[in-house]
Tab-separated table of N, CA and C in Angstrom:
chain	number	residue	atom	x	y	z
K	1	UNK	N	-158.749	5.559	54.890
K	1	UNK	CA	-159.201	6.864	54.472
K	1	UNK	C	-160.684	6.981	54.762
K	2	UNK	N	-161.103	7.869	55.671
K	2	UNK	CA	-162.484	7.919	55.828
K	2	UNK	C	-163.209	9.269	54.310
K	3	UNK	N	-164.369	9.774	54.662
K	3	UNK	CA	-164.567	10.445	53.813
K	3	UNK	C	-164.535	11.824	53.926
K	4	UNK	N	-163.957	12.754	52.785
K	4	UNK	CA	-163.306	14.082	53.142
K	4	UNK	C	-164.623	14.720	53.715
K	5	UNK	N	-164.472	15.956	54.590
K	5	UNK	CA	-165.400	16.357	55.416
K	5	UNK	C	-165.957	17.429	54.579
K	6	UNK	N	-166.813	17.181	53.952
K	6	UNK	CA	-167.336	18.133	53.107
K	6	UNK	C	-168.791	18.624	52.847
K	7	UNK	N	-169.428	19.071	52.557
K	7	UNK	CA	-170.980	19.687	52.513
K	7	UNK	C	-171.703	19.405	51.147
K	8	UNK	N	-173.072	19.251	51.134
K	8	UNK	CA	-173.210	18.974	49.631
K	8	UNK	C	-173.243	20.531	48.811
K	9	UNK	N	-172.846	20.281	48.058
K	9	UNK	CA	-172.808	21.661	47.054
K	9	UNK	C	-174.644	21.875	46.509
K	10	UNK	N	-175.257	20.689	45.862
K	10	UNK	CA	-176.248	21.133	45.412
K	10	UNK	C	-176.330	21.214	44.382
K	11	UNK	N	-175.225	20.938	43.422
K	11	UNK	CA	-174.616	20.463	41.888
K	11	UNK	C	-175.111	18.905	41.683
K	12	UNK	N	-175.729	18.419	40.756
K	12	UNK	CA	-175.853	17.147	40.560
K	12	UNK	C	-175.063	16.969	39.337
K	13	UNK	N	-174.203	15.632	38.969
K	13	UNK	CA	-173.945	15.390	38.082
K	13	UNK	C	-174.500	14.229	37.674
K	14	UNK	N	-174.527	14.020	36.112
K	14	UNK	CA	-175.007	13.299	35.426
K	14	UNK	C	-174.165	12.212	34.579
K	15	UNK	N	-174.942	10.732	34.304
K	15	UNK	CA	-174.202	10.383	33.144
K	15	UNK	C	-175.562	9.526	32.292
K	16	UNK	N	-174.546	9.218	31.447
K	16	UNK	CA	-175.388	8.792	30.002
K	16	UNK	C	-176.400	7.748	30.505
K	17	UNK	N	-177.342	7.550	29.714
K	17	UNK	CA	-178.381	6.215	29.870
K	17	UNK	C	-178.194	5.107	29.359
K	18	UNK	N	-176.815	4.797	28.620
K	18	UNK	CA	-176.220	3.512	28.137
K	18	UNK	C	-175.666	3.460	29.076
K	19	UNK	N	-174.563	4.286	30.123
K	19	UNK	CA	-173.847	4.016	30.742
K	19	UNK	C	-174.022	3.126	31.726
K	20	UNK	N	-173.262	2.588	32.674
K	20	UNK	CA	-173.200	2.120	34.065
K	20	UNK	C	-171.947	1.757	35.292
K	21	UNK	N	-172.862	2.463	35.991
K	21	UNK	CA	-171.379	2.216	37.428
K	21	UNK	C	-171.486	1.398	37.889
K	22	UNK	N	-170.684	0.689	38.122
K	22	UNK	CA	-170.277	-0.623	38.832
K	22	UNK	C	-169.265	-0.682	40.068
K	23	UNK	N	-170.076	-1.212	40.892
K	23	UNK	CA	-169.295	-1.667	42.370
K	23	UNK	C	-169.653	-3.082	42.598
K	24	UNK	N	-168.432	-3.738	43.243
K	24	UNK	CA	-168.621	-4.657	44.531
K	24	UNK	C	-168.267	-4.807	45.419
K	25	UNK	N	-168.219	-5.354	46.730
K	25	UNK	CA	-167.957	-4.992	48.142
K	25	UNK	C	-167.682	-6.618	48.402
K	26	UNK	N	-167.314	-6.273	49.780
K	26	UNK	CA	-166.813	-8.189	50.309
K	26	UNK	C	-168.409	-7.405	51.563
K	27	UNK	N	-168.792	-9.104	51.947
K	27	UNK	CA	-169.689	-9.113	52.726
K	27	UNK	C	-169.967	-7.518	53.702
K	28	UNK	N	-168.912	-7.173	54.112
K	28	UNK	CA	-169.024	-6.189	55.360
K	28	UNK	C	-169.195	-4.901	54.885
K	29	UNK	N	-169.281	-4.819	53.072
K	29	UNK	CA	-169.550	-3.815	52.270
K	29	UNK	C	-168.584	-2.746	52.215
K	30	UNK	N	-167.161	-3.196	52.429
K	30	UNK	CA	-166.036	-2.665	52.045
K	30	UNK	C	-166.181	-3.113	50.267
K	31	UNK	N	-165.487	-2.388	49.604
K	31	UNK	CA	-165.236	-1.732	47.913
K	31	UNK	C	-164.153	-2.690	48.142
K	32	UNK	N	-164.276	-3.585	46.259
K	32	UNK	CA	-163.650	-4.522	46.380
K	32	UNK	C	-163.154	-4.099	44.889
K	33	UNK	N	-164.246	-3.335	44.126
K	33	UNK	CA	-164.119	-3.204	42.976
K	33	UNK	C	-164.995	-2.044	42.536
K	34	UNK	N	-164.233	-1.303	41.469
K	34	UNK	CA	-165.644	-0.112	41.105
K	34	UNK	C	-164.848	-0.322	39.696
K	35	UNK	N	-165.713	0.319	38.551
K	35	UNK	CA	-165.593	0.637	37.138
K	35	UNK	C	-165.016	1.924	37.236
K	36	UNK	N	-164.072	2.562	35.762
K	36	UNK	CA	-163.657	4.149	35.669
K	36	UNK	C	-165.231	5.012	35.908
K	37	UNK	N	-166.397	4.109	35.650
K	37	UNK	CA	-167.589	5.280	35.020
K	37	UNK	C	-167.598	5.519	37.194
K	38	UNK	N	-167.687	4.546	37.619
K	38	UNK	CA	-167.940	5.393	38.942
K	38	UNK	C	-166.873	6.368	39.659
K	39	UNK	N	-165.382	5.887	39.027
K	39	UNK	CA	-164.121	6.688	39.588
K	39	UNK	C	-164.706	8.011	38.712
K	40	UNK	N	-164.952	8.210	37.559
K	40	UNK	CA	-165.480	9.312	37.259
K	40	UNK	C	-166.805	9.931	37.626
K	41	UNK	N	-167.642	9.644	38.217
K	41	UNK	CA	-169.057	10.653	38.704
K	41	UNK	C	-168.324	10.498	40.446
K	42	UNK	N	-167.926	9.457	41.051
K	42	UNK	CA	-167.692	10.229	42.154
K	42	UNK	C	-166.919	11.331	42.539
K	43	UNK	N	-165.639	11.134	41.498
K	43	UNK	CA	-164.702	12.205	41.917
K	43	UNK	C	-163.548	11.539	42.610
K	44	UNK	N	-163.449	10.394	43.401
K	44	UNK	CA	-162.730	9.333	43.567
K	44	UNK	C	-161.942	8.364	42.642
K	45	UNK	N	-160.654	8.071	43.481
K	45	UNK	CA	-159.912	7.176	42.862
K	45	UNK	C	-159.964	5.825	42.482
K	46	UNK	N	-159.920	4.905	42.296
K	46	UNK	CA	-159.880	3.468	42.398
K	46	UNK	C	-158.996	3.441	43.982
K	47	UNK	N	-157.750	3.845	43.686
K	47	UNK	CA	-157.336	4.009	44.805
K	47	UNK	C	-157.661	4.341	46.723
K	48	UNK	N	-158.248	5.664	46.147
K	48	UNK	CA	-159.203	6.050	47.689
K	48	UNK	C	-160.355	5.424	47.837
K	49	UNK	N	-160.832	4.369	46.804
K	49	UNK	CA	-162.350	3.242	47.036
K	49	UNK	C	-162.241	2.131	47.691
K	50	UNK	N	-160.631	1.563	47.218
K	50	UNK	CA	-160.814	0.537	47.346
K	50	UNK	C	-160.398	-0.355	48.723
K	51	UNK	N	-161.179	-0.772	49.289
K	51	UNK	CA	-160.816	-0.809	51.152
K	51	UNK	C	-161.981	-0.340	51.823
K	52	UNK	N	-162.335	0.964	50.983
K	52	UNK	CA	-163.620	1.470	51.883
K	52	UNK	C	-164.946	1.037	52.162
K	53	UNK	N	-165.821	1.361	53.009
K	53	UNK	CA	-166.935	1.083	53.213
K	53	UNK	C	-167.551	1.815	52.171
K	54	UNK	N	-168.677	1.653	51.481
K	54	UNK	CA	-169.386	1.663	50.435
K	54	UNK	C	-170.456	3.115	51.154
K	55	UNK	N	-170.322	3.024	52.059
K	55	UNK	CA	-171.177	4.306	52.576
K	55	UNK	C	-170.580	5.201	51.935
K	56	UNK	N	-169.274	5.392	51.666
K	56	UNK	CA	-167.741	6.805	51.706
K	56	UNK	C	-169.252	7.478	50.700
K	57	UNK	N	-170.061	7.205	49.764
K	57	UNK	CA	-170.296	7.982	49.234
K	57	UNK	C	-171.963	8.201	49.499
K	58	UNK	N	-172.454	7.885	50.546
K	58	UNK	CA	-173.514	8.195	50.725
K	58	UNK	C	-173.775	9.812	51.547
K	59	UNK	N	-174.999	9.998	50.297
K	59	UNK	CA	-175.299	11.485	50.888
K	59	UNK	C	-176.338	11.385	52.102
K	60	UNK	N	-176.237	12.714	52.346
K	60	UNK	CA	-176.834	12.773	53.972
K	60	UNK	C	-178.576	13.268	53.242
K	61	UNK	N	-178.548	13.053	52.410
K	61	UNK	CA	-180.424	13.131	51.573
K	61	UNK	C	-181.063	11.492	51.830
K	62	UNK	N	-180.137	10.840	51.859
K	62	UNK	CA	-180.586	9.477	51.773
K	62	UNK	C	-181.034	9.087	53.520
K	63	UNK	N	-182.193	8.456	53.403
K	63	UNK	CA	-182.659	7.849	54.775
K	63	UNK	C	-182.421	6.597	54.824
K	64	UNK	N	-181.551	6.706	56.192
K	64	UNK	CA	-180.858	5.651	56.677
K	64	UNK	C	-182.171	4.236	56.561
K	65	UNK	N	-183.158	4.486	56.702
K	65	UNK	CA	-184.136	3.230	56.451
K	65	UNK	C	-183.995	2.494	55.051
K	66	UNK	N	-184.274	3.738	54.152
K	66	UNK	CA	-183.729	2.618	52.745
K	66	UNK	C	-182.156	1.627	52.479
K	67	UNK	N	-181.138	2.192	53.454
K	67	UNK	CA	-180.067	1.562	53.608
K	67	UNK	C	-180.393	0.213	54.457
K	68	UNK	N	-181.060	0.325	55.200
K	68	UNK	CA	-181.579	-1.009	55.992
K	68	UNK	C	-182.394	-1.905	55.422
K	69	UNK	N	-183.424	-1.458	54.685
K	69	UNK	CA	-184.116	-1.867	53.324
K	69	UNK	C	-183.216	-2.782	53.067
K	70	UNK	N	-182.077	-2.176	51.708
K	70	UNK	CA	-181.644	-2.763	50.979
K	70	UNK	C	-180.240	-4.234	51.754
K	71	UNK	N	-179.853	-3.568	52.969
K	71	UNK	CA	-179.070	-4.698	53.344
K	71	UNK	C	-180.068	-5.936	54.036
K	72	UNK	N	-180.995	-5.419	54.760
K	72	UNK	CA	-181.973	-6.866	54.974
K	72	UNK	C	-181.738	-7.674	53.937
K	73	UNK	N	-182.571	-7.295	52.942
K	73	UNK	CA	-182.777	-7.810	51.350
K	73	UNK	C	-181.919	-8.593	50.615
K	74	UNK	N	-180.496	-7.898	50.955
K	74	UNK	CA	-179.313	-8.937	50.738
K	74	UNK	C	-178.585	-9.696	51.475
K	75	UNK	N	-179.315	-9.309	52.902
K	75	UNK	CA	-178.314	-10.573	53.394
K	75	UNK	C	-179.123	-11.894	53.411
K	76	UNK	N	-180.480	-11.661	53.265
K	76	UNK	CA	-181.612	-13.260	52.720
K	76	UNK	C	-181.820	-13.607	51.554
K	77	UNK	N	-180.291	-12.974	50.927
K	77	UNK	CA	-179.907	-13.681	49.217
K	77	UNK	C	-180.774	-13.019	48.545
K	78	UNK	N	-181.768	-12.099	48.204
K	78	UNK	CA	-182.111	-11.703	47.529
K	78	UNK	C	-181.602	-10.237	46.652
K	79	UNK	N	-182.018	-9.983	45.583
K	79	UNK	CA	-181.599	-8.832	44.789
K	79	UNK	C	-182.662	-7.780	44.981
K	80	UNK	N	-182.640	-6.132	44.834
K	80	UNK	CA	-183.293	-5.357	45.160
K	80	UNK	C	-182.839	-4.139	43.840
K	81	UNK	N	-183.936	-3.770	44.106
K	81	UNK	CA	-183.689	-2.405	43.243
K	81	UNK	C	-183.645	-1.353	44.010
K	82	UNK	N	-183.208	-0.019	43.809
K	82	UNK	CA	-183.864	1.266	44.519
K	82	UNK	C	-182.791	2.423	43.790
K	83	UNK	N	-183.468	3.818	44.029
K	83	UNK	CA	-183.182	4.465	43.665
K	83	UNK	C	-182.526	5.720	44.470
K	84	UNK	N	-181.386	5.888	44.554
K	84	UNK	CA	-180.143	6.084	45.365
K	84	UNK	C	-179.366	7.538	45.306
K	85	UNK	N	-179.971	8.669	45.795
K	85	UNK	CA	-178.412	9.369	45.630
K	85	UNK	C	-177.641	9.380	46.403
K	86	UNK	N	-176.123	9.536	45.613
K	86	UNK	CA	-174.760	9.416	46.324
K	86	UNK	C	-174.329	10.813	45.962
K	87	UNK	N	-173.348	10.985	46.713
K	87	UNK	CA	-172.692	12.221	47.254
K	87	UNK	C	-170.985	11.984	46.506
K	88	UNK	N	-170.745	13.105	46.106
K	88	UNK	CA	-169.245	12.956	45.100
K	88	UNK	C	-168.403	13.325	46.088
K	89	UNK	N	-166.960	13.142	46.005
K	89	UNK	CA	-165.740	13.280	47.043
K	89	UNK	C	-166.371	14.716	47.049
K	90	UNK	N	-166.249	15.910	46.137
K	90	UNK	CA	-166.525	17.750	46.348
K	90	UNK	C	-167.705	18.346	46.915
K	91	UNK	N	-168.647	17.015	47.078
K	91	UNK	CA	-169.901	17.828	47.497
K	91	UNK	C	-170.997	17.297	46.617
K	92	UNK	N	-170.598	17.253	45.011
K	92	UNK	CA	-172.143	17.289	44.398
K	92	UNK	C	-172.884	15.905	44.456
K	93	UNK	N	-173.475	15.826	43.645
K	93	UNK	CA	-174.119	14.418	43.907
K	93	UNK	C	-175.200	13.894	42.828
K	94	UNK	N	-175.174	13.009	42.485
K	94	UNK	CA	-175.513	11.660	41.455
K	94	UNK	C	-176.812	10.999	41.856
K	95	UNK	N	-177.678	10.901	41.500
K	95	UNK	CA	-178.650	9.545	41.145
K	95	UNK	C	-178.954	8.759	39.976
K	96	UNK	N	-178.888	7.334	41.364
K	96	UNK	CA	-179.322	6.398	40.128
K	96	UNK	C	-180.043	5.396	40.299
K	97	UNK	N	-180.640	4.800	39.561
K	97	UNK	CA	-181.601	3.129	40.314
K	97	UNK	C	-180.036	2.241	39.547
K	98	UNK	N	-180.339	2.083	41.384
K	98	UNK	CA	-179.420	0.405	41.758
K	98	UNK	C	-180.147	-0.291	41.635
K	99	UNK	N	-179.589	-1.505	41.216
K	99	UNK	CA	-179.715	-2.901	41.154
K	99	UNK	C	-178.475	-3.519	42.301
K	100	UNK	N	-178.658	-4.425	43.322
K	100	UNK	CA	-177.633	-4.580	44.445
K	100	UNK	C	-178.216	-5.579	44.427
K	101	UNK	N	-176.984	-6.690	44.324
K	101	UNK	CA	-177.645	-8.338	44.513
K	101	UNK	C	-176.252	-9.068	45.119
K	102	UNK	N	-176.357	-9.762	45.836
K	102	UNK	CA	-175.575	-11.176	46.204
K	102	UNK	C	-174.652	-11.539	45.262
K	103	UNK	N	-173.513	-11.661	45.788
K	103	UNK	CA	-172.147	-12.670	44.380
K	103	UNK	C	-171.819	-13.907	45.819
K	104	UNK	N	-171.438	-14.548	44.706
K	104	UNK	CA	-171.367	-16.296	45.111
K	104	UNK	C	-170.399	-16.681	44.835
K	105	UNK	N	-169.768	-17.795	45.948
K	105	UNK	CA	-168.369	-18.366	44.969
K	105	UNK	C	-169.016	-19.247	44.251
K	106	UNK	N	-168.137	-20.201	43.856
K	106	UNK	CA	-168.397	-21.861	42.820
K	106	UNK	C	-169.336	-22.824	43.738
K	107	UNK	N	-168.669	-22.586	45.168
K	107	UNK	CA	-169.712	-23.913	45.804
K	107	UNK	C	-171.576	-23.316	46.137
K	108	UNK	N	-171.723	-21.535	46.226
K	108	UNK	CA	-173.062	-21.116	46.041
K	108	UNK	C	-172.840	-20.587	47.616
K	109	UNK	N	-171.649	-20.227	48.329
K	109	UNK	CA	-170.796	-19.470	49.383
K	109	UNK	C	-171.153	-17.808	49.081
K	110	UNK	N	-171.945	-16.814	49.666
K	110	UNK	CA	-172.350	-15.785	50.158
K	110	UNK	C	-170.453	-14.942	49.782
K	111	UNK	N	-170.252	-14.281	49.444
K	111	UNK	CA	-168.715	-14.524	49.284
K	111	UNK	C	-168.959	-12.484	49.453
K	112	UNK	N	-169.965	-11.474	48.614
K	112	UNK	CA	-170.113	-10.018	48.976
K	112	UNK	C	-171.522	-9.568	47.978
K	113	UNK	N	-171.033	-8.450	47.484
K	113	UNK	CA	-172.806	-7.965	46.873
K	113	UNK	C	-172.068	-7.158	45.349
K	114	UNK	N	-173.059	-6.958	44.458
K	114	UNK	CA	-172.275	-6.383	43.900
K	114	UNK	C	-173.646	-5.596	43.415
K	115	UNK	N	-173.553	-4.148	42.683
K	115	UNK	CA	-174.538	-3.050	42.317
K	115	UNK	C	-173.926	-2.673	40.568
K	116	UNK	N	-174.824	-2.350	40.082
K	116	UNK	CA	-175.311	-2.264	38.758
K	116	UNK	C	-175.713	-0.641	38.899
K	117	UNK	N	-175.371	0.699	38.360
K	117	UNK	CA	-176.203	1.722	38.303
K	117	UNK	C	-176.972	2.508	37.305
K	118	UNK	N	-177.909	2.466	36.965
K	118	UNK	CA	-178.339	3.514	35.506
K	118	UNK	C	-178.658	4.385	35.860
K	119	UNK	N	-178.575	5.543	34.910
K	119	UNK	CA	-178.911	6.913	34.767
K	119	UNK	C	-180.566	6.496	34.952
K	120	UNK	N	-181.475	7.318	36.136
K	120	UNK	CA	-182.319	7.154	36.532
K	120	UNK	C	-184.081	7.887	35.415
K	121	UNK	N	-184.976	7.854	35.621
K	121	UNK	CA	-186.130	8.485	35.257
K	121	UNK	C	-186.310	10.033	36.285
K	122	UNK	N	-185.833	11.017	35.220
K	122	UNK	CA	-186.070	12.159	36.496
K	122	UNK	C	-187.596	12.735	36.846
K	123	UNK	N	-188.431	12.013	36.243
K	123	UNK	CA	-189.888	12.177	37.461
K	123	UNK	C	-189.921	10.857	38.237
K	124	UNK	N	-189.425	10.186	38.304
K	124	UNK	CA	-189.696	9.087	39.630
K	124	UNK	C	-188.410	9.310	40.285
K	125	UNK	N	-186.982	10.325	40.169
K	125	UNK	CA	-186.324	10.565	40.689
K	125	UNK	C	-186.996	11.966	41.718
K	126	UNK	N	-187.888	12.737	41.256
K	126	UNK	CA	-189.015	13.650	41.681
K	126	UNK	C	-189.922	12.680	42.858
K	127	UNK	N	-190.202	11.647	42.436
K	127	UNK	CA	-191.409	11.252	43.614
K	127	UNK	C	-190.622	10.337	44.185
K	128	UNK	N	-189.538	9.787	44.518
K	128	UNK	CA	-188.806	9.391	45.516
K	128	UNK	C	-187.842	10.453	46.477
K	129	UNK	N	-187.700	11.587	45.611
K	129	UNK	CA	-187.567	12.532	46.836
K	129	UNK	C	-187.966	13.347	47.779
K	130	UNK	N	-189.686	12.969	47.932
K	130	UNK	CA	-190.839	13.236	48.335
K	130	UNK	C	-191.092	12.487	49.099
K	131	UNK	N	-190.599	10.773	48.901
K	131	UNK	CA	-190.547	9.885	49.999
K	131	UNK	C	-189.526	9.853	50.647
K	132	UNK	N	-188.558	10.008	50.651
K	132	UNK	CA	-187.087	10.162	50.976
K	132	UNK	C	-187.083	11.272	52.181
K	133	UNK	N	-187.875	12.422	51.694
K	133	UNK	CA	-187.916	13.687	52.697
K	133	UNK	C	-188.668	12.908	54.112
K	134	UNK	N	-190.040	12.749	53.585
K	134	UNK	CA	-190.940	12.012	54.324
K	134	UNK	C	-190.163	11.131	55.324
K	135	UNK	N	-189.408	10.215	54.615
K	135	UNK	CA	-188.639	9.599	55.824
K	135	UNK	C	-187.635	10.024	57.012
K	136	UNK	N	-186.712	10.943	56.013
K	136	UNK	CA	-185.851	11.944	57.112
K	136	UNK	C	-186.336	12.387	57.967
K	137	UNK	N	-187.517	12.959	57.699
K	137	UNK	CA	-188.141	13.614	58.510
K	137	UNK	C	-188.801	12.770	60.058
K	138	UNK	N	-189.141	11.736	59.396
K	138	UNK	CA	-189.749	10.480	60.307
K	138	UNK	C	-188.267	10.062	61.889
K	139	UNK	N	-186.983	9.869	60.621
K	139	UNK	CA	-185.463	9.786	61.337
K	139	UNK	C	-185.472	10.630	61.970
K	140	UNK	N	-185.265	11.795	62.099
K	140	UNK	CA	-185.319	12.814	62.882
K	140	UNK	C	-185.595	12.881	63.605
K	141	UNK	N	-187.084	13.481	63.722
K	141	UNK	CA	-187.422	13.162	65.328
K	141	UNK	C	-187.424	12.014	66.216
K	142	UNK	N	-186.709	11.090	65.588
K	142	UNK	CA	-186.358	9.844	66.550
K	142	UNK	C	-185.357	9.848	67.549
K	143	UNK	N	-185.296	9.445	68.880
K	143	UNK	CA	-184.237	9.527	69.655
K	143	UNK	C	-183.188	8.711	69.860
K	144	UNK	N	-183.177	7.659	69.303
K	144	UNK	CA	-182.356	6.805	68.698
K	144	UNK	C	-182.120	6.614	67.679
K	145	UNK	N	-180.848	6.187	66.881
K	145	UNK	CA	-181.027	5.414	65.199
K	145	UNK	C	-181.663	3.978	65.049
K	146	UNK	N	-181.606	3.343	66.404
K	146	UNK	CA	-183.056	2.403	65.942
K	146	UNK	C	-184.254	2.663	65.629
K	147	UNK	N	-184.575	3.259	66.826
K	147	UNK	CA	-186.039	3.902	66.382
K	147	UNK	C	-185.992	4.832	64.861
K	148	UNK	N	-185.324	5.456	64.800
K	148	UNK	CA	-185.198	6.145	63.555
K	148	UNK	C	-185.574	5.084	62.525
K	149	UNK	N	-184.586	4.301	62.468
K	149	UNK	CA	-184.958	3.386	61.410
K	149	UNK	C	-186.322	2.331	61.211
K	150	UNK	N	-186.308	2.001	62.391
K	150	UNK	CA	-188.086	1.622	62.712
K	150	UNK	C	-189.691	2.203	62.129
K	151	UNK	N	-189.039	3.401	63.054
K	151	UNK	CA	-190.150	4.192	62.584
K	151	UNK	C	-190.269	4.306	60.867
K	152	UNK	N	-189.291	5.045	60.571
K	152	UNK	CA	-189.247	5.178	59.134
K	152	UNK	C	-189.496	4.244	58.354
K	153	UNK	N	-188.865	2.674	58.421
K	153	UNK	CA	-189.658	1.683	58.234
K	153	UNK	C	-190.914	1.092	57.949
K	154	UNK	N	-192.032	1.562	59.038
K	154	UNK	CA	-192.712	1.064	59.766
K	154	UNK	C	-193.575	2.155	58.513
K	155	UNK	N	-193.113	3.427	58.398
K	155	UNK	CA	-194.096	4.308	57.483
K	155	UNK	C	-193.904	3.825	56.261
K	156	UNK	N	-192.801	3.228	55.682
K	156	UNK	CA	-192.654	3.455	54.373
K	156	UNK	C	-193.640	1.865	54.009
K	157	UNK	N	-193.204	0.912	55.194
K	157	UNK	CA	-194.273	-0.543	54.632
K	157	UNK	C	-195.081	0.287	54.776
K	158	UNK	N	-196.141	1.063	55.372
K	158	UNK	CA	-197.461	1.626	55.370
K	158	UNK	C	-197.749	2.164	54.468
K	159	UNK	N	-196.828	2.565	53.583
K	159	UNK	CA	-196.935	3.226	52.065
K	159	UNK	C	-197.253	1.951	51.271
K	160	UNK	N	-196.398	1.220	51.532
K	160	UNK	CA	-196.391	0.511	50.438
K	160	UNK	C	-197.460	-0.443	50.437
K	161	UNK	N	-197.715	-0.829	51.983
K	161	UNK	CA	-199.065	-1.498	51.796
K	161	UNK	C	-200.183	-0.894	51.100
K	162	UNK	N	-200.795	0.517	51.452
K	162	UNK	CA	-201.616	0.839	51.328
K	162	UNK	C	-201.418	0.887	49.326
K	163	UNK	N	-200.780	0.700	48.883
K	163	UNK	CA	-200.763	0.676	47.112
K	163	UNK	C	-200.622	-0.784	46.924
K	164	UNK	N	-200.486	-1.766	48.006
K	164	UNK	CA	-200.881	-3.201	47.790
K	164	UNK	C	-199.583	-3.290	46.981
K	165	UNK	N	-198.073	-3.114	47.331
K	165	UNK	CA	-197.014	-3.390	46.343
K	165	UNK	C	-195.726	-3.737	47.402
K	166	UNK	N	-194.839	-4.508	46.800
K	166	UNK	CA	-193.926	-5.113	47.327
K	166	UNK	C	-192.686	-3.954	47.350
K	167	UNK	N	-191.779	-3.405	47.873
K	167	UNK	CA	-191.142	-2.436	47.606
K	167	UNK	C	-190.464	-2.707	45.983
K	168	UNK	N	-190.267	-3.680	45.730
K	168	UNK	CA	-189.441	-3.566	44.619
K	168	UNK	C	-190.281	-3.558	43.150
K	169	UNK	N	-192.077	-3.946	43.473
K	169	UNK	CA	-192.725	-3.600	42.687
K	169	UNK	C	-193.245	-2.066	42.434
K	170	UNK	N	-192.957	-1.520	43.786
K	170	UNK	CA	-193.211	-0.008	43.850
K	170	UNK	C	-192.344	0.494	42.851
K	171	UNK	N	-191.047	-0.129	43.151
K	171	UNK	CA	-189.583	0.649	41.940
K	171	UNK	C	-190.126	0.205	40.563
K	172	UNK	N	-190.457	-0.785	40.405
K	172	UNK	CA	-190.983	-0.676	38.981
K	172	UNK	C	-192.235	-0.446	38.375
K	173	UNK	N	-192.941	0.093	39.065
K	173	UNK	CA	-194.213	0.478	38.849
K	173	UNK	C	-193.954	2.148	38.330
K	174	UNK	N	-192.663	2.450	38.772
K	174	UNK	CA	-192.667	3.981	38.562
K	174	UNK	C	-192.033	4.177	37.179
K	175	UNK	N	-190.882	2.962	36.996
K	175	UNK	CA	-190.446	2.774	35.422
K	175	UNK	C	-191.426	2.655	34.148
């Protein structure tokens, strides 16, 4: 099942600040597992998740650079934070700061990833969509999706250098 061909509406939905969605994926970031709280904000089944690539719910707001971000990050075993909107099966769409880290078998075997989501801070959900634009915008005029992602890259370390912060200290500097 790929993902239904649909437009964003422009509706965001919300959930609680105790709450959390939960996914995990096998290495290639096919859905191995999600919680009801994410079958409920996406609009999706357990059923239509599970098999899929973990993109099915990425919105087209999100720059493909922070997706590269965060898989670098995990495939050199490390955990990352960032702050993410996803796109619901109808259109609307959700943010949240992920937490996306590495799962292990028993022997310490790379085995897939698994994500953590909370209901986000909506002024640093405000100034990441200011960087977020910034980047699209960067993607865009690129003539490739390498370069796209490069470039965009290439600006956002320049951000982050210039505040002297590690990306994942940037995410919590805004908490």
């Amino acid at each position: 099942m790929s993902r239904p061909i649909t437009s964003p509406t422009g509706h965001e939905r919300t959930f609680g600040e105790n709450e959390i969605i939960v996914s995990k994926t096998d290495l290639k970031g096919k859905i191995i597992y999600v919680n009801e709280l994410f079958e409920k904000i996406s609009g999706y089944t357990q059923k239509e998740l599970l098999g899929q690539p973990h993109n099915i719910i990425r919105h087209p707001d999100m720059p493909r650079s922070i997706f590269h971000l965060a898989w670098e990050t995990l495939k050199q075993g490390n955990e990352i934070f960032a702050y993410v909107k996803n796109m619901c099966k109808q259109g609307d769409h959700y943010w949240v700061l992920a937490h996306m880290a590495p799962s292990y078998d028993l022997q310490g075997t790379p085995v897939g990833y698994h994500s953590n989501r909370r209901c986000p801070n909506r002024e640093n959900v405000a100034i990441m969509e200011g960087i977020y634009a910034e980047l699209r915008q960067i993607e865009s005029r690129a003539t490739t999706p390498k370069e796209a992602i490069l470039k965009a890259r290439a600006h956002l370390d320049n951000l982050l250098s210039q505040k002297k912060l590690a990306y994942d200290e940037f995410i919590f500097s805004l908490t």
